[in-house]
Coordinates of C-alpha atoms in Angstrom, one line a residue:
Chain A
X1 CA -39.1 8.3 1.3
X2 CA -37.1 9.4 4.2
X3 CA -34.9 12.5 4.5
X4 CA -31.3 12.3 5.5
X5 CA -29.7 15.0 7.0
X6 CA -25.9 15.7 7.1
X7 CA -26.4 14.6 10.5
X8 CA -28.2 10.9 9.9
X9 CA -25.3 10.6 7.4
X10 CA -22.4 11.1 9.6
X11 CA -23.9 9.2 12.3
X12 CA -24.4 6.4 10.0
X13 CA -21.2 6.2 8.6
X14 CA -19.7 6.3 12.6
X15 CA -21.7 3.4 13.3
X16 CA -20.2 1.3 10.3
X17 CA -17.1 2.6 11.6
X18 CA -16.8 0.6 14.2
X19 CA -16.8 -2.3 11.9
X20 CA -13.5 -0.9 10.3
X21 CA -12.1 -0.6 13.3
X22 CA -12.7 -4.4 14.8
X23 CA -11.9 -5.9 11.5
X24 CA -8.4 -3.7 11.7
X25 CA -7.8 -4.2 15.8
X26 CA -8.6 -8.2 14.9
X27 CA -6.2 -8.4 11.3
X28 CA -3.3 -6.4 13.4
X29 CA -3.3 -8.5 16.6
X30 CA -4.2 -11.9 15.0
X31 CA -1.9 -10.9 11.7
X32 CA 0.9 -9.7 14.4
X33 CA 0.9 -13.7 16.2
X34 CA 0.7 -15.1 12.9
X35 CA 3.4 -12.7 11.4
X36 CA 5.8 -13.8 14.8
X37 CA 5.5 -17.2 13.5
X38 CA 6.5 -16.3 10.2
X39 CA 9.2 -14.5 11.2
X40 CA 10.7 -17.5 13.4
X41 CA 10.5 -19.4 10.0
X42 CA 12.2 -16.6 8.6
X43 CA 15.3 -16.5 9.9
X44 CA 15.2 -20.0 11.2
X45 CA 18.4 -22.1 10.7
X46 CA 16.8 -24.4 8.6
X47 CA 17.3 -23.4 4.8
X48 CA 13.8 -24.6 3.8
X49 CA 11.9 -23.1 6.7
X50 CA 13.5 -19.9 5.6
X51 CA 13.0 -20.3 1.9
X52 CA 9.5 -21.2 2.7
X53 CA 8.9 -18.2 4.7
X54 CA 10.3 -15.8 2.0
X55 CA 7.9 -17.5 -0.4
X56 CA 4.6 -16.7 2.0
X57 CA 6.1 -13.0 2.1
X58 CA 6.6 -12.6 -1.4
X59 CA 3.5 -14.4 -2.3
X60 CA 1.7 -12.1 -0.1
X61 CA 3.3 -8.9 -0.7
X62 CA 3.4 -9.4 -4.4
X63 CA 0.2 -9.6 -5.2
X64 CA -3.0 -7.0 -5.1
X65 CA -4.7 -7.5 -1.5
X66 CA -8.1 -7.3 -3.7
X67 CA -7.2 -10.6 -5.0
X68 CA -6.2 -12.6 -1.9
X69 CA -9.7 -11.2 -0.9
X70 CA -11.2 -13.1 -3.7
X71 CA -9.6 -15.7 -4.2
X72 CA -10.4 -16.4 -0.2
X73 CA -13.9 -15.3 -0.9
X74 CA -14.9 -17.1 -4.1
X75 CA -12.0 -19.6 -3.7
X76 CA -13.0 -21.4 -0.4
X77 CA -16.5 -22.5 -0.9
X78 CA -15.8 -24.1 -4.2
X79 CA -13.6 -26.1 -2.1
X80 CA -16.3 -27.0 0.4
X81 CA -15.9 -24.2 2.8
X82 CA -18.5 -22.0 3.4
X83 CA -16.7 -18.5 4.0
X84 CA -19.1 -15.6 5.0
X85 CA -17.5 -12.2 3.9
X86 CA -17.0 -11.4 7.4
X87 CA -14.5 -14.3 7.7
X88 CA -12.8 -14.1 4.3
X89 CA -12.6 -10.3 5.3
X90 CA -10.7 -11.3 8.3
X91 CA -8.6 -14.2 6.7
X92 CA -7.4 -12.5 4.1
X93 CA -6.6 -8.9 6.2
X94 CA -4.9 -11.5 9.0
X95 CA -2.7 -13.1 6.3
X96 CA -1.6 -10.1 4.7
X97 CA -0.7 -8.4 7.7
X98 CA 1.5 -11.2 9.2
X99 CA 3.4 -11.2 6.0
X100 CA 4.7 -7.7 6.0
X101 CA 4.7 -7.4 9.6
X102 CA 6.9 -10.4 9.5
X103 CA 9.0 -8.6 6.4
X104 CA 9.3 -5.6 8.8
X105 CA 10.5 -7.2 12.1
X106 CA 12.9 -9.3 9.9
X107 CA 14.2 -6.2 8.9
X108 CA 14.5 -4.8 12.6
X109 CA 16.3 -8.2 13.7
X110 CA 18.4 -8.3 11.2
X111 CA 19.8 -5.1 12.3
X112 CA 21.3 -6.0 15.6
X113 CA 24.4 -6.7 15.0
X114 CA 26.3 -9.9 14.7
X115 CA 28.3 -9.9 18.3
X116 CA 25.2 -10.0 20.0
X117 CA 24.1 -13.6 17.8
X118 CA 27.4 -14.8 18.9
X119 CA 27.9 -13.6 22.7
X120 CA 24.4 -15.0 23.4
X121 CA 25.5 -18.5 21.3
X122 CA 29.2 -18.1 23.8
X123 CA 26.5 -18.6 26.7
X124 CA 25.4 -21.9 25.7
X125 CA 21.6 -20.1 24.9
X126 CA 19.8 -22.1 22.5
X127 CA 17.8 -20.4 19.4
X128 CA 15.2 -19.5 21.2
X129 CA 16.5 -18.4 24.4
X130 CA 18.6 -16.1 22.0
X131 CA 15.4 -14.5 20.5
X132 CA 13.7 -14.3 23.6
X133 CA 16.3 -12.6 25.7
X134 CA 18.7 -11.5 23.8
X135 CA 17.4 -10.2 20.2
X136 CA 13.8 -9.5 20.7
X137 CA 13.8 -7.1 23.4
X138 CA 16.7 -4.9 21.1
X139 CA 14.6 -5.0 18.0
X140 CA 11.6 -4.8 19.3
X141 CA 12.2 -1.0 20.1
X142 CA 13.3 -0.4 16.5
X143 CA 10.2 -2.2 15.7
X144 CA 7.8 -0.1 17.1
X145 CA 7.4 2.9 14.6
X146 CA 6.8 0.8 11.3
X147 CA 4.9 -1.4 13.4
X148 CA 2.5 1.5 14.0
X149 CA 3.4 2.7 10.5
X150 CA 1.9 0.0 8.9
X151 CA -1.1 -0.2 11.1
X152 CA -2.2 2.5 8.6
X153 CA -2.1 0.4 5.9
X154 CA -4.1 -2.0 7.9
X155 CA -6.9 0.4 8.6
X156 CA -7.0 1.4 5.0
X157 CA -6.6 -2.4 3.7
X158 CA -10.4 -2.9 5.2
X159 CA -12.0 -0.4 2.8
X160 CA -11.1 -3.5 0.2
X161 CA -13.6 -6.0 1.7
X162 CA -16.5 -3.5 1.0
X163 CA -15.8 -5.0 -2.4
X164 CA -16.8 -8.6 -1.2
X165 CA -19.8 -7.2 0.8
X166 CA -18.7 -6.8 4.5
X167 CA -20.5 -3.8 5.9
X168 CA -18.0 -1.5 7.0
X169 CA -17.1 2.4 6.4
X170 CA -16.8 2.3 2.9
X171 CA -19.8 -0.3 2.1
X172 CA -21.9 2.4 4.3
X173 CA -21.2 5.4 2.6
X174 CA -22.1 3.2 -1.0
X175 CA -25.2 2.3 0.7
X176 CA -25.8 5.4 2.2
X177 CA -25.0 7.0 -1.4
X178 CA -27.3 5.0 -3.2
X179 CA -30.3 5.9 -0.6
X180 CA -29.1 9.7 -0.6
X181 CA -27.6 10.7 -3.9
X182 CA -25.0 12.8 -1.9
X183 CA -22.0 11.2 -2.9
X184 CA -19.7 14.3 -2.9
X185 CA -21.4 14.3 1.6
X186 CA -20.9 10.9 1.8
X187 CA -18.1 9.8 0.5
X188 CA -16.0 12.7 1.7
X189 CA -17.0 12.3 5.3
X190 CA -16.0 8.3 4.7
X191 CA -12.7 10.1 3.9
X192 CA -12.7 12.4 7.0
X193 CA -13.4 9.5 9.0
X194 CA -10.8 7.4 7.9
X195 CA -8.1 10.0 8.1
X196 CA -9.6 10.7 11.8
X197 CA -8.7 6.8 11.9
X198 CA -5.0 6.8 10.1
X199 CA -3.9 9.9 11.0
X200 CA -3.2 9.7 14.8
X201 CA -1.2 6.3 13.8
X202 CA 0.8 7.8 11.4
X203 CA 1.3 11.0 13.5
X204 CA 3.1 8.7 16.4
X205 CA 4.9 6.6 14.1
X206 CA 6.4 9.6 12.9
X207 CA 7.1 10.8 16.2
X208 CA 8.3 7.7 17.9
X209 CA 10.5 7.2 14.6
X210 CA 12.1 10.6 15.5
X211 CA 12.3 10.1 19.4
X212 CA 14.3 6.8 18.6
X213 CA 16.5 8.8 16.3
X214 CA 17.5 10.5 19.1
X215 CA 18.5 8.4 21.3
X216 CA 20.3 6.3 18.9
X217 CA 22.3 9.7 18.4
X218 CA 23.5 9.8 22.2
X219 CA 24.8 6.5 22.3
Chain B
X1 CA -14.2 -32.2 -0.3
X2 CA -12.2 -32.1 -3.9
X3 CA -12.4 -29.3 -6.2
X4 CA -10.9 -30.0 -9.7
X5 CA -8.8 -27.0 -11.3
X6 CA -10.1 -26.4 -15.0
X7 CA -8.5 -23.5 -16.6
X8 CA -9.4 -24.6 -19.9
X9 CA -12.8 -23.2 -19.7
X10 CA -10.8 -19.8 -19.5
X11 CA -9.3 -20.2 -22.6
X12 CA -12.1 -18.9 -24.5
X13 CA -12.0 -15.7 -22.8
X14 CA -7.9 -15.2 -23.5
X15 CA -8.7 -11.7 -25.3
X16 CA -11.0 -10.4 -22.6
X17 CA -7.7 -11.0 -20.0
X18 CA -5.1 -9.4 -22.9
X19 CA -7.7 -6.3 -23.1
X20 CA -7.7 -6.0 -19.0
X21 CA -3.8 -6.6 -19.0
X22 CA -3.3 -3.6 -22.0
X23 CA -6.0 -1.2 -19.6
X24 CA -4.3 -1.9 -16.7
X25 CA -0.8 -1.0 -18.3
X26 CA -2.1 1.9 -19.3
X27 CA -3.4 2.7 -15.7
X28 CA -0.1 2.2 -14.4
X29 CA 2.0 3.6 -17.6
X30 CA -0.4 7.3 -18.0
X31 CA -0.6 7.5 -13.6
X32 CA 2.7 6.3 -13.3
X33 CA 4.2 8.6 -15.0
X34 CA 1.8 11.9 -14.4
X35 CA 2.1 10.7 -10.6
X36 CA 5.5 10.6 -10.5
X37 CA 5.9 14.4 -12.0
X38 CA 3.2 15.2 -9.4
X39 CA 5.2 14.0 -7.0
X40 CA 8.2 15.6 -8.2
X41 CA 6.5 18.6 -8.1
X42 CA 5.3 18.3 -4.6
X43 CA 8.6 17.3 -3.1
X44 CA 9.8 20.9 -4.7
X45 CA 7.2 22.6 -3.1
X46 CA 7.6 21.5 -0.1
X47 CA 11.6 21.6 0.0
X48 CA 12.1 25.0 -2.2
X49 CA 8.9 26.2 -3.1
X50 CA 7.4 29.1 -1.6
X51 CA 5.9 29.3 2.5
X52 CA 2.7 29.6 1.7
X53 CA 2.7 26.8 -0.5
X54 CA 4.0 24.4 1.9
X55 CA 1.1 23.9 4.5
X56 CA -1.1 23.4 1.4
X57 CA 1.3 19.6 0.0
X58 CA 1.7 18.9 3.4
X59 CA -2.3 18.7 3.6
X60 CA -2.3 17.3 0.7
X61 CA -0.1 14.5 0.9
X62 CA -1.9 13.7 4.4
X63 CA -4.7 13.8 3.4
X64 CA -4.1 11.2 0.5
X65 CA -1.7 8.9 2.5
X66 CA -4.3 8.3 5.4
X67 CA -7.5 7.7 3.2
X68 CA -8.4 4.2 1.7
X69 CA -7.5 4.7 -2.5
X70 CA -10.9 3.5 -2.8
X71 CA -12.7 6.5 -0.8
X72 CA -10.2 9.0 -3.4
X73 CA -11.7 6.6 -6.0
X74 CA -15.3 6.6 -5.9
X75 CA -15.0 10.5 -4.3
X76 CA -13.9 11.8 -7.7
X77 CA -15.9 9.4 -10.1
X78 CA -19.2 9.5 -8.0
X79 CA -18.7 12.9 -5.9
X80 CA -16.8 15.0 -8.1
X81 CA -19.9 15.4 -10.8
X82 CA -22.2 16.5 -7.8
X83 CA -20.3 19.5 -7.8
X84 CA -20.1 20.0 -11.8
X85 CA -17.2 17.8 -13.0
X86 CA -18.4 15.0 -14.8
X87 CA -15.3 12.5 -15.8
X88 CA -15.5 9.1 -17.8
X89 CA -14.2 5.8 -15.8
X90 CA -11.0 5.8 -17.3
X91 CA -10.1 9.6 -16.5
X92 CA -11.3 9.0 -13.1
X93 CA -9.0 6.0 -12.6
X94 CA -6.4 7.8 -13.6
X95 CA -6.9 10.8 -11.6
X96 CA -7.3 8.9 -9.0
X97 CA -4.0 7.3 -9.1
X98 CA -1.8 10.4 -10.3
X99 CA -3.4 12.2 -7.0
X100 CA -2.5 9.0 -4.7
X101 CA 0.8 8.5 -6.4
X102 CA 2.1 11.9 -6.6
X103 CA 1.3 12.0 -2.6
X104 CA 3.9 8.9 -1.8
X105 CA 5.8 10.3 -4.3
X106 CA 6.4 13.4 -3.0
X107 CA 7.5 12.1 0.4
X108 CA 9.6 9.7 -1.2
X109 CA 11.6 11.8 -3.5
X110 CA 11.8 14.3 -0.5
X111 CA 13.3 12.4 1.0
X112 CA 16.1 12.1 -1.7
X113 CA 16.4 15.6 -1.9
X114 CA 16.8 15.9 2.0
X115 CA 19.7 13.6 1.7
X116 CA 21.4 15.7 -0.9
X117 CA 24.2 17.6 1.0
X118 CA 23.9 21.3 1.5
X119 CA 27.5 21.6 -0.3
X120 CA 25.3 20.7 -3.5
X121 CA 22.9 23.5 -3.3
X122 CA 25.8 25.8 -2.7
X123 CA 27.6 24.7 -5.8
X124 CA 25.5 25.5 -7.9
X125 CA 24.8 28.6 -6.2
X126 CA 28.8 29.7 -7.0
X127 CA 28.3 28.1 -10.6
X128 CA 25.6 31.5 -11.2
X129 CA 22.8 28.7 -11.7
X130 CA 19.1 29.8 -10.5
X131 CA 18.0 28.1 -7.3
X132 CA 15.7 26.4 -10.0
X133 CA 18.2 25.5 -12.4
X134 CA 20.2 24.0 -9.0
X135 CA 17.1 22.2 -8.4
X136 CA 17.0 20.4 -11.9
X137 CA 20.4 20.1 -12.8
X138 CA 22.4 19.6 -9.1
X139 CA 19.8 18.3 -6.5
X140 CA 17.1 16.3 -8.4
X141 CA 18.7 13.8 -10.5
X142 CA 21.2 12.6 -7.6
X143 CA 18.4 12.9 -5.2
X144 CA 16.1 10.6 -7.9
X145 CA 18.8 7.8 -8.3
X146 CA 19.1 7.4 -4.4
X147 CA 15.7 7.0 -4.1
X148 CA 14.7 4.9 -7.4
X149 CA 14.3 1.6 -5.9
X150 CA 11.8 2.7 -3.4
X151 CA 9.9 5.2 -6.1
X152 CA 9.7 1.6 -8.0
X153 CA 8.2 0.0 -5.5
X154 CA 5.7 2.6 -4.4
X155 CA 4.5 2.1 -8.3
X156 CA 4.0 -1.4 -7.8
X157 CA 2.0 -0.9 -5.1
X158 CA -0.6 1.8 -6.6
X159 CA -0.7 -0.6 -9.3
X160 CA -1.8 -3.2 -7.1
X161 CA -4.2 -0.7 -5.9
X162 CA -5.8 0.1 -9.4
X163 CA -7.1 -3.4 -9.3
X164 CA -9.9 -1.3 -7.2
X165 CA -10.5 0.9 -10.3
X166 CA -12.7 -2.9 -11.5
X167 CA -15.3 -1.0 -9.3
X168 CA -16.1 1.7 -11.7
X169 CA -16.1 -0.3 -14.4
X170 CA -12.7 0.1 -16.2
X171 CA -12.2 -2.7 -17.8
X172 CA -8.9 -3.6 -16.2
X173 CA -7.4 -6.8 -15.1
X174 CA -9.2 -7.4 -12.3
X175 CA -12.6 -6.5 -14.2
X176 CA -11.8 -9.1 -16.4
X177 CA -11.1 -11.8 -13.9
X178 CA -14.9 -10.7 -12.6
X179 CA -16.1 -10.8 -15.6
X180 CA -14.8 -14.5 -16.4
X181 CA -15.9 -16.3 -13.1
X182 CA -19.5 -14.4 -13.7
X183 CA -19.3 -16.2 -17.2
X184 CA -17.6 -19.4 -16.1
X185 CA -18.5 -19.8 -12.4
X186 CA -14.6 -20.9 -12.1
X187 CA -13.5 -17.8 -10.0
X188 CA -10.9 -20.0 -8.4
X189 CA -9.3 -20.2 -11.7
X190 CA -9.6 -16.9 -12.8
X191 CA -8.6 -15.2 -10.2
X192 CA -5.2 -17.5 -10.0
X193 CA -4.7 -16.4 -13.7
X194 CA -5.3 -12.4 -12.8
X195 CA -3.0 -13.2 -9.6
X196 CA -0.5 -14.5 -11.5
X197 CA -0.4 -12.2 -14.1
X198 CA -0.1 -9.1 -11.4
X199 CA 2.9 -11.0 -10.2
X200 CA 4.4 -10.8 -13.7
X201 CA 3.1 -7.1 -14.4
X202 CA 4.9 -6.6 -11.0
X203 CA 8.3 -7.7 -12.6
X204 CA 7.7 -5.8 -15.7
X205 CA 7.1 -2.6 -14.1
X206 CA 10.2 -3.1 -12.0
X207 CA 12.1 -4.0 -15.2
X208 CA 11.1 -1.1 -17.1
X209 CA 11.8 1.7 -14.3
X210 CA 15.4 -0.3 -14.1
X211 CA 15.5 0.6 -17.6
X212 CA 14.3 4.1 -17.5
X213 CA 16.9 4.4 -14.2
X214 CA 20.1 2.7 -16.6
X215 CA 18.6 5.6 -19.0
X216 CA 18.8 8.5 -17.0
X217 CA 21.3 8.2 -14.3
X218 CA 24.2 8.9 -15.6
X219 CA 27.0 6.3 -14.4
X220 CA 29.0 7.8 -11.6
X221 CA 32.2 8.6 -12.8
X222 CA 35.3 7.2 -10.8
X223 CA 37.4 10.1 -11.7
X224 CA 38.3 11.7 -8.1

């Protein structure tokens, strides 16, 4: 039997780390393209594209992300598709993301207020053009702390697909657990890690939130 | 391919989904509430308590808020008996939750009381009350209505999270969908039926802390 030192342990469970972090770089970006598209749908003109939109949120939102997980993971290949848990892992992060992130930039466009809707429509700018150059760039700055906010919610989302058997941080420290029988080590280094992980985004979400305060103020 | 839905083959197993429903209620009813008075707690602390108090939430609810619920989880079930305290699955789960609610429950309702105007504090300052009794009587109730809706949704979402607390064995909802697609092989089905029956735990929760809010909240009076 081979001895583990604190040291094999930590090193370890930074390797696995860097699972957590692709799988949360790859659900944010990926989730953050989908959840654009959602949010088109979502305050589309088009009553069913909306409704439809608000449905995906809600479904998504409303649920336990440890279900989506399975029912992507067990679901699919009773279906024919043969889902590894990497890819359910990412499908199901991706799709969850893009439905709050889509929840929480509809909340950011719907706060620019109405004149700018219409003095953009005055021009003779279509839908689109309207986003693009008129709405988006506004919100988008009101966007940016929850964005970050929820980023955190992202990185913390991944522990869940240990559950399903992807390798990452928290499947590492049960596997490292098992081989050590240092779970009190283990498992509160995983937790070190993460909150070396979460901490930084929540830290500038706060801070960003609080700079954009400001300026709102001198306005 | 096609895949054919067959959900009667879960109807056999109807009580082991009522039991895991019943558990998980009580996950979210005992942590709920214990969280929530954690939380209350906390928010005190960190608006009226003492200095050297403060530094010691603020850890606290940093630490919780940037860790996976799953790391608290399996830290104080598998970790916490390393060190000499041994707890069953069920007091574990519920630990776990009380310590990950009262965290976002501290920020939340602290941010109630930060809204409460300073005017408050003073009034019950003239009215001879102890900044304690100010705290319970003036700024916490107000401070709880304004933020109800978002302390109800906070509890939604831990107990979405306590679908994780399967992983210890507590035979909550979740466990018993596993349980059922082990037995049945039809984890499509079963997992719909748990989904679905989150979703309407979901409602109920909301429901009930409407109710507890109609309760205590006293209507505002229009008298001016």
């Amino acid at each position: 039997m081979t001895a583990f030192s604190t040291w094999d342990i930590v090193s370890n469970l930074l390797l696995a780390a860097r699972w957590t972090v692709l799988l949360s770089l790859l659900a944010f970006v990926v989730g953050g393209v989908v959840g654009l598209v959602v949010l088109y749908a979502r305050i589309a003109r088009k009553a069913w594209l909306r409704r439809a939109a608000g449905l995906y949120i809600e479904l998504f939102q409303g649920t336990p992300l440890l279900m989506q997980l399975f029912l992507i993971f067990f679901g699919l290949p009773l279906m024919g598709l043969d889902v590894s848990p990497w890819a359910a892992a990412f499908v199901s992060l991706t799709l969850w993301s893009s439905a709050f992130l889509a929840e929480i930039w509809r909340g950011c466009v719907e706060s620019i207020p109405k004149g700018q809707w219409e003095a953009s429509s005055s021009l003779a700018m279509s839908f689109v053009e309207q986003l693009r150059y008129v709405i988006l760039p506004q919100s988008m700055r009101i966007a940016v702390p929850p964005t970050v906010g929820f980023s955190v919610q992202v990185v913390k989302g991944t522990a869940l697909t240990s559950i399903i058997g992807f390798v990452e941080l928290s499947k590492a420290a049960t596997i490292i657990t098992n081989a050590t029988f240092e779970p009190f080590t283990v498992y509160g280094f995983a937790a070190l890690i993460y909150f070396a992980l979460c901490w930084p985004l929540s830290k500038s979400s706060q801070i960003l939130e609080r700079k954009l305060n400001v300026a709102h103020h001198h306005h | 391919m096609a895949y054919s839905f067959d959900f009667s083959s879960l109807a056999d197993y109807a009580p082991v989904l009522v039991k895991g429903v019943a558990i998980t209620v009580e996950l979210i009813g005992v942590g709920g509430a214990l969280g929530v008075t954690l939380g209350i707690a906390c928010a005190w602390a960190k608006t009226q308590g003492p200095r050297w108090l403060r530094p010691l939430v603020e850890a606290y609810v940093e630490l919780i808020r940037n860790t996976p619920f799953l790391i608290q989880l399996f830290f104080i079930f598998f970790g916490l008996p390393a060190i000499g305290v041994g707890l069953t699955e069920m007091q574990a789960a519920i630990l776990a939750m009380v310590i990950n609610l009262g965290a976002y429950a501290c920020e939340i309702i602290r941010a109630g009381i930060e809204a409460t105007p300073k005017g408050q504090f003073e009034a019950g300052a003239s009215l001879a009350m102890s900044r304690l009794q100010t705290f319970r009587h003036v700024v916490l109730v107000p401070a709880l209505q304004k933020i109800w809706p978002a302390l109800s949704s906070q509890i939604v979402i831990v107990m979405f999270g306590s679908a994780v607390c399967s992983q210890i064995s507590v035979e909550e909802l979740t466990f018993a969908a596993n349980f059922i697609q082990s037995r049945t092989f039809r984890a499509f089905e079963a997992y719909i039926v748990a989904t679905v029956l989150y979703l309407a735990l979901a409602v109920l929760v909301r429901q009930v802390m409407r109710g507890i809010g109609a309760l205590v909240f006293p209507r505002r009076s229009v008298a001016r």
